[in-house]
Amino acid sequence: MNIGILYSRIRKDEKLLLSELRERDHDVTKIDVRKQQFSLDEAPPDFEGVDVVVDRCLATSRSVYATRFIESYDIPVVNHPDTAEVCADKAKNSLALVEGAVPTPETTVAFTKDAALEAIEDFGYPCVIKPVVGSWGRLMAKIDNRNAAEAILEHKETLGHYEHKVFYVQEYVEKGGEDIRVLATDGEPVAAMVRSSDHWITNAAKGAETDAFGLDDEALDLVERASDAVGGGLLGIDLMGTEDGYTVHEVNHNVEFKALNDATDVDVPATVVDWLETKVEQEVTA
């Protein structure tokens, strides 16, 4: 099997994946997305002979567009561009979860500062504002009062990029200083960890402590349903525990797994490669 790894930087996650693939004697084609030119009718030469492409691009824009071109060349790609497009945008992500009957925090989207301020006041304080595109907890803010709301909205309004004019306002969920990250392949959990922090943002990238987490039946059901809601694939599904059960606040299409691999006894890259081998076999026999 020839696996194309589409990347912009080789991080520990990609090294783990590459090592596992090579240990199984698979051919690996590393494809630096920064050096590619995608035409409308023919795949770039670097893609010749690959059986499947695994998207590991850091930048969301590159991920969304590159996977769309690769799919148009009839080359299997993980994740599918439809999934990437939904997961890359928090508003689309929230809509997909609701349409899939997956519990998710109350959310309002507005397009002007005044409308966003009204939405914030309706939620009450604290509430949360997030960029519609972004990762690692960047540019998220917990808003504790009207003065903070007015300042943050003014800053976003003047940042320039059109995405900052989409005000994504969400209820603040009291999660006890922790949330749960689940890595799943087509809805089947690979491993899960709890991320704990004194800060309200509990991303591992922000320094949260991590530990293995056992999923109960409710969480297992939500992971499967959340995966189905966005189109399946290799996904990071984030849950928060509340008094009323779990809520899924986000599904990530280009998920990092090094922290998960360290926090659990699961050989994460081996399990991911098992799944990739099955995906390619299904494509060949389809």
Coordinates of C-alpha atoms in Angstrom, one line a residue, residues 41-260:
D41 CA -7.9 18.3 -14.4
E42 CA -4.7 16.6 -13.4
A43 CA -3.2 15.6 -10.1
P44 CA 0.3 16.9 -9.4
P45 CA 3.1 14.4 -10.1
D46 CA 3.8 13.8 -6.4
F47 CA 0.4 12.0 -6.1
E48 CA 1.2 9.4 -8.8
G49 CA 0.7 5.9 -7.5
V50 CA -0.7 6.7 -4.1
D51 CA -3.6 4.5 -2.9
V52 CA -4.9 7.0 -0.3
V53 CA -3.9 10.4 0.9
V54 CA -4.0 11.3 4.6
D55 CA -4.4 15.0 5.1
R56 CA -2.2 16.3 7.9
C57 CA -2.0 20.0 6.8
L58 CA -1.7 22.5 9.6
A59 CA -3.6 25.3 7.9
T60 CA -7.3 24.9 7.6
S61 CA -7.4 26.7 4.3
R62 CA -4.9 24.3 2.7
S63 CA -6.7 21.3 4.2
V64 CA -10.1 22.3 2.9
Y65 CA -9.0 23.2 -0.6
A66 CA -6.3 20.5 -1.1
T67 CA -8.6 17.7 -0.1
R68 CA -11.3 19.0 -2.5
F69 CA -8.8 18.9 -5.4
I70 CA -7.5 15.5 -4.4
E71 CA -11.1 14.1 -4.3
S72 CA -11.7 15.5 -7.8
Y73 CA -8.8 13.5 -9.1
D74 CA -10.5 10.3 -7.8
I75 CA -7.8 9.7 -5.2
P76 CA -9.2 8.5 -1.9
V77 CA -8.5 11.1 0.8
V78 CA -8.8 11.0 4.6
N79 CA -10.7 13.0 5.6
H80 CA -13.2 13.6 2.9
P81 CA -13.4 17.3 1.9
D82 CA -17.1 17.4 2.9
T83 CA -16.1 16.4 6.4
A84 CA -13.2 18.8 6.4
E85 CA -15.4 21.7 5.3
V86 CA -18.0 21.0 8.1
C87 CA -15.5 20.5 10.9
A88 CA -13.3 23.5 9.9
D89 CA -16.1 25.9 10.5
K90 CA -17.6 26.0 14.0
A91 CA -20.9 27.3 12.8
K92 CA -21.3 24.5 10.2
N93 CA -20.0 22.1 12.9
S94 CA -22.7 23.2 15.3
L95 CA -25.4 23.0 12.7
A96 CA -24.4 19.4 11.7
L97 CA -24.5 18.3 15.3
V98 CA -27.9 19.7 15.8
E99 CA -29.2 18.1 12.6
G100 CA -27.7 14.8 13.8
A101 CA -29.6 15.1 17.1
V102 CA -26.4 15.4 19.0
P103 CA -26.5 17.6 22.2
T104 CA -24.3 20.6 21.8
P105 CA -24.1 24.0 23.6
E106 CA -26.6 26.7 22.8
T107 CA -25.1 28.8 20.0
T108 CA -26.0 32.0 18.2
V109 CA -24.4 33.5 15.1
A110 CA -24.6 37.2 14.3
F111 CA -23.1 39.4 11.7
T112 CA -22.9 42.8 13.3
K113 CA -21.4 44.1 16.6
D114 CA -24.8 45.3 17.8
A115 CA -26.6 42.0 17.0
A116 CA -23.8 40.1 18.6
L117 CA -24.0 42.2 21.8
E118 CA -27.7 41.6 21.9
A119 CA -27.0 37.8 21.7
I120 CA -24.4 38.0 24.5
E121 CA -26.9 39.9 26.7
D122 CA -29.5 37.2 26.0
F123 CA -27.1 34.5 27.0
G124 CA -26.1 36.4 30.1
Y125 CA -22.6 36.4 31.7
P126 CA -20.4 34.5 31.5
C127 CA -20.7 33.4 27.9
V128 CA -18.2 32.5 25.2
I129 CA -17.2 33.9 21.9
K130 CA -15.1 31.9 19.4
P131 CA -13.7 32.4 16.0
V132 CA -15.6 30.3 13.4
V133 CA -12.3 29.1 12.1
G134 CA -9.4 28.3 14.5
S135 CA -7.8 25.6 16.6
W136 CA -5.8 25.0 19.8
G137 CA -8.1 27.4 21.8
R138 CA -6.8 30.5 20.1
L139 CA -8.9 33.7 20.0
M140 CA -11.6 32.2 22.3
A141 CA -12.8 34.5 25.0
K142 CA -15.0 34.0 28.1
I143 CA -17.0 37.2 28.5
D144 CA -17.8 38.1 32.1
N145 CA -19.5 41.5 31.7
R146 CA -20.8 44.0 29.2
N147 CA -17.6 46.1 29.2
A148 CA -15.6 43.1 28.1
A149 CA -18.2 42.2 25.5
E150 CA -18.1 45.6 23.9
A151 CA -14.3 45.7 23.9
I152 CA -14.0 42.2 22.3
L153 CA -16.6 42.8 19.7
E154 CA -14.9 46.1 18.7
H155 CA -11.6 44.3 18.4
K156 CA -13.1 41.6 16.2
E157 CA -14.9 44.1 14.0
T158 CA -11.7 45.9 13.2
L159 CA -9.5 42.8 12.7
G160 CA -10.2 42.9 8.9
H161 CA -10.8 39.3 7.8
Y162 CA -14.4 38.5 7.0
E163 CA -14.4 35.5 9.3
H164 CA -14.1 37.9 12.3
K165 CA -17.3 39.5 11.1
V166 CA -19.1 36.2 11.9
F167 CA -19.8 36.5 15.6
Y168 CA -20.1 33.0 17.1
V169 CA -21.6 33.3 20.6
Q170 CA -22.1 30.3 22.8
E171 CA -23.4 29.5 26.3
Y172 CA -20.7 29.0 28.9
V173 CA -20.9 25.3 30.0
E174 CA -19.7 24.7 33.6
K175 CA -17.6 21.6 33.0
G176 CA -15.7 21.3 36.3
G177 CA -12.3 22.3 34.7
E178 CA -12.2 19.4 32.3
D179 CA -13.4 18.0 29.0
I180 CA -12.9 14.8 27.1
R181 CA -11.1 14.2 23.8
V182 CA -12.0 11.0 21.9
L183 CA -10.1 9.9 18.8
A184 CA -12.5 7.9 16.6
T185 CA -12.4 6.2 13.2
D186 CA -15.8 6.2 11.5
G187 CA -17.4 6.5 14.9
E188 CA -15.4 3.7 16.6
P189 CA -13.4 5.1 19.5
V190 CA -9.7 4.5 19.4
A191 CA -8.8 6.1 22.7
A192 CA -10.1 8.8 25.0
M193 CA -8.5 11.1 27.5
V194 CA -9.7 13.7 30.0
R195 CA -8.1 17.1 29.8
S196 CA -7.9 19.1 33.1
S197 CA -6.9 22.6 33.8
D198 CA -7.4 25.5 36.2
H199 CA -8.0 27.6 33.1
W200 CA -11.5 27.5 31.5
I201 CA -9.8 26.5 28.2
T202 CA -8.8 22.8 28.7
N203 CA -6.9 22.2 25.4
A204 CA -3.8 20.0 25.7
A205 CA -2.1 22.7 23.5
K206 CA -2.8 25.2 26.3
G207 CA -1.1 23.0 28.9
A208 CA -4.0 21.0 30.3
E209 CA -3.1 17.8 32.2
T210 CA -4.2 14.6 30.5
D211 CA -5.2 11.2 31.7
A212 CA -6.9 8.1 30.2
F213 CA -10.7 8.1 30.2
G214 CA -13.1 5.2 30.0
L215 CA -16.2 5.9 27.9
D216 CA -19.6 4.9 29.2
D217 CA -22.5 3.8 27.0
E218 CA -23.8 7.4 26.7
A219 CA -20.4 8.7 25.6
L220 CA -20.0 5.9 23.1
D221 CA -23.3 6.6 21.5
L222 CA -22.6 10.3 21.2
V223 CA -19.2 9.6 19.6
E224 CA -20.8 7.5 17.0
R225 CA -23.6 10.0 16.3
A226 CA -21.3 13.0 16.2
S227 CA -19.0 11.2 13.7
D228 CA -22.0 10.3 11.5
A229 CA -23.2 13.9 11.7
V230 CA -20.1 15.3 10.1
G231 CA -19.5 12.5 7.6
G232 CA -17.2 10.1 9.4
G233 CA -13.5 9.6 9.1
L234 CA -10.5 10.0 11.4
L235 CA -11.9 12.5 13.9
G236 CA -11.3 14.1 17.3
I237 CA -14.6 14.5 19.2
D238 CA -14.7 16.8 22.2
L239 CA -17.3 16.2 24.9
M240 CA -18.1 18.0 28.2
G241 CA -19.8 16.4 31.1
T242 CA -22.7 18.4 32.6
E243 CA -25.4 17.7 35.2
D244 CA -27.7 16.6 32.4
G245 CA -25.1 14.3 30.7
Y246 CA -22.6 14.9 28.0
T247 CA -22.6 17.6 25.4
V248 CA -20.4 17.6 22.2
H249 CA -18.9 21.0 21.6
E250 CA -16.7 20.3 18.6
V251 CA -15.6 17.7 16.1
N252 CA -12.1 18.1 14.7
H253 CA -11.2 16.7 11.2
N254 CA -7.4 17.1 11.4
V255 CA -6.8 15.7 14.8
E256 CA -3.6 15.6 16.8
F257 CA -3.0 12.4 18.8
K258 CA 0.4 12.6 20.4
A259 CA -1.0 13.6 23.8
L260 CA -3.6 10.8 23.6

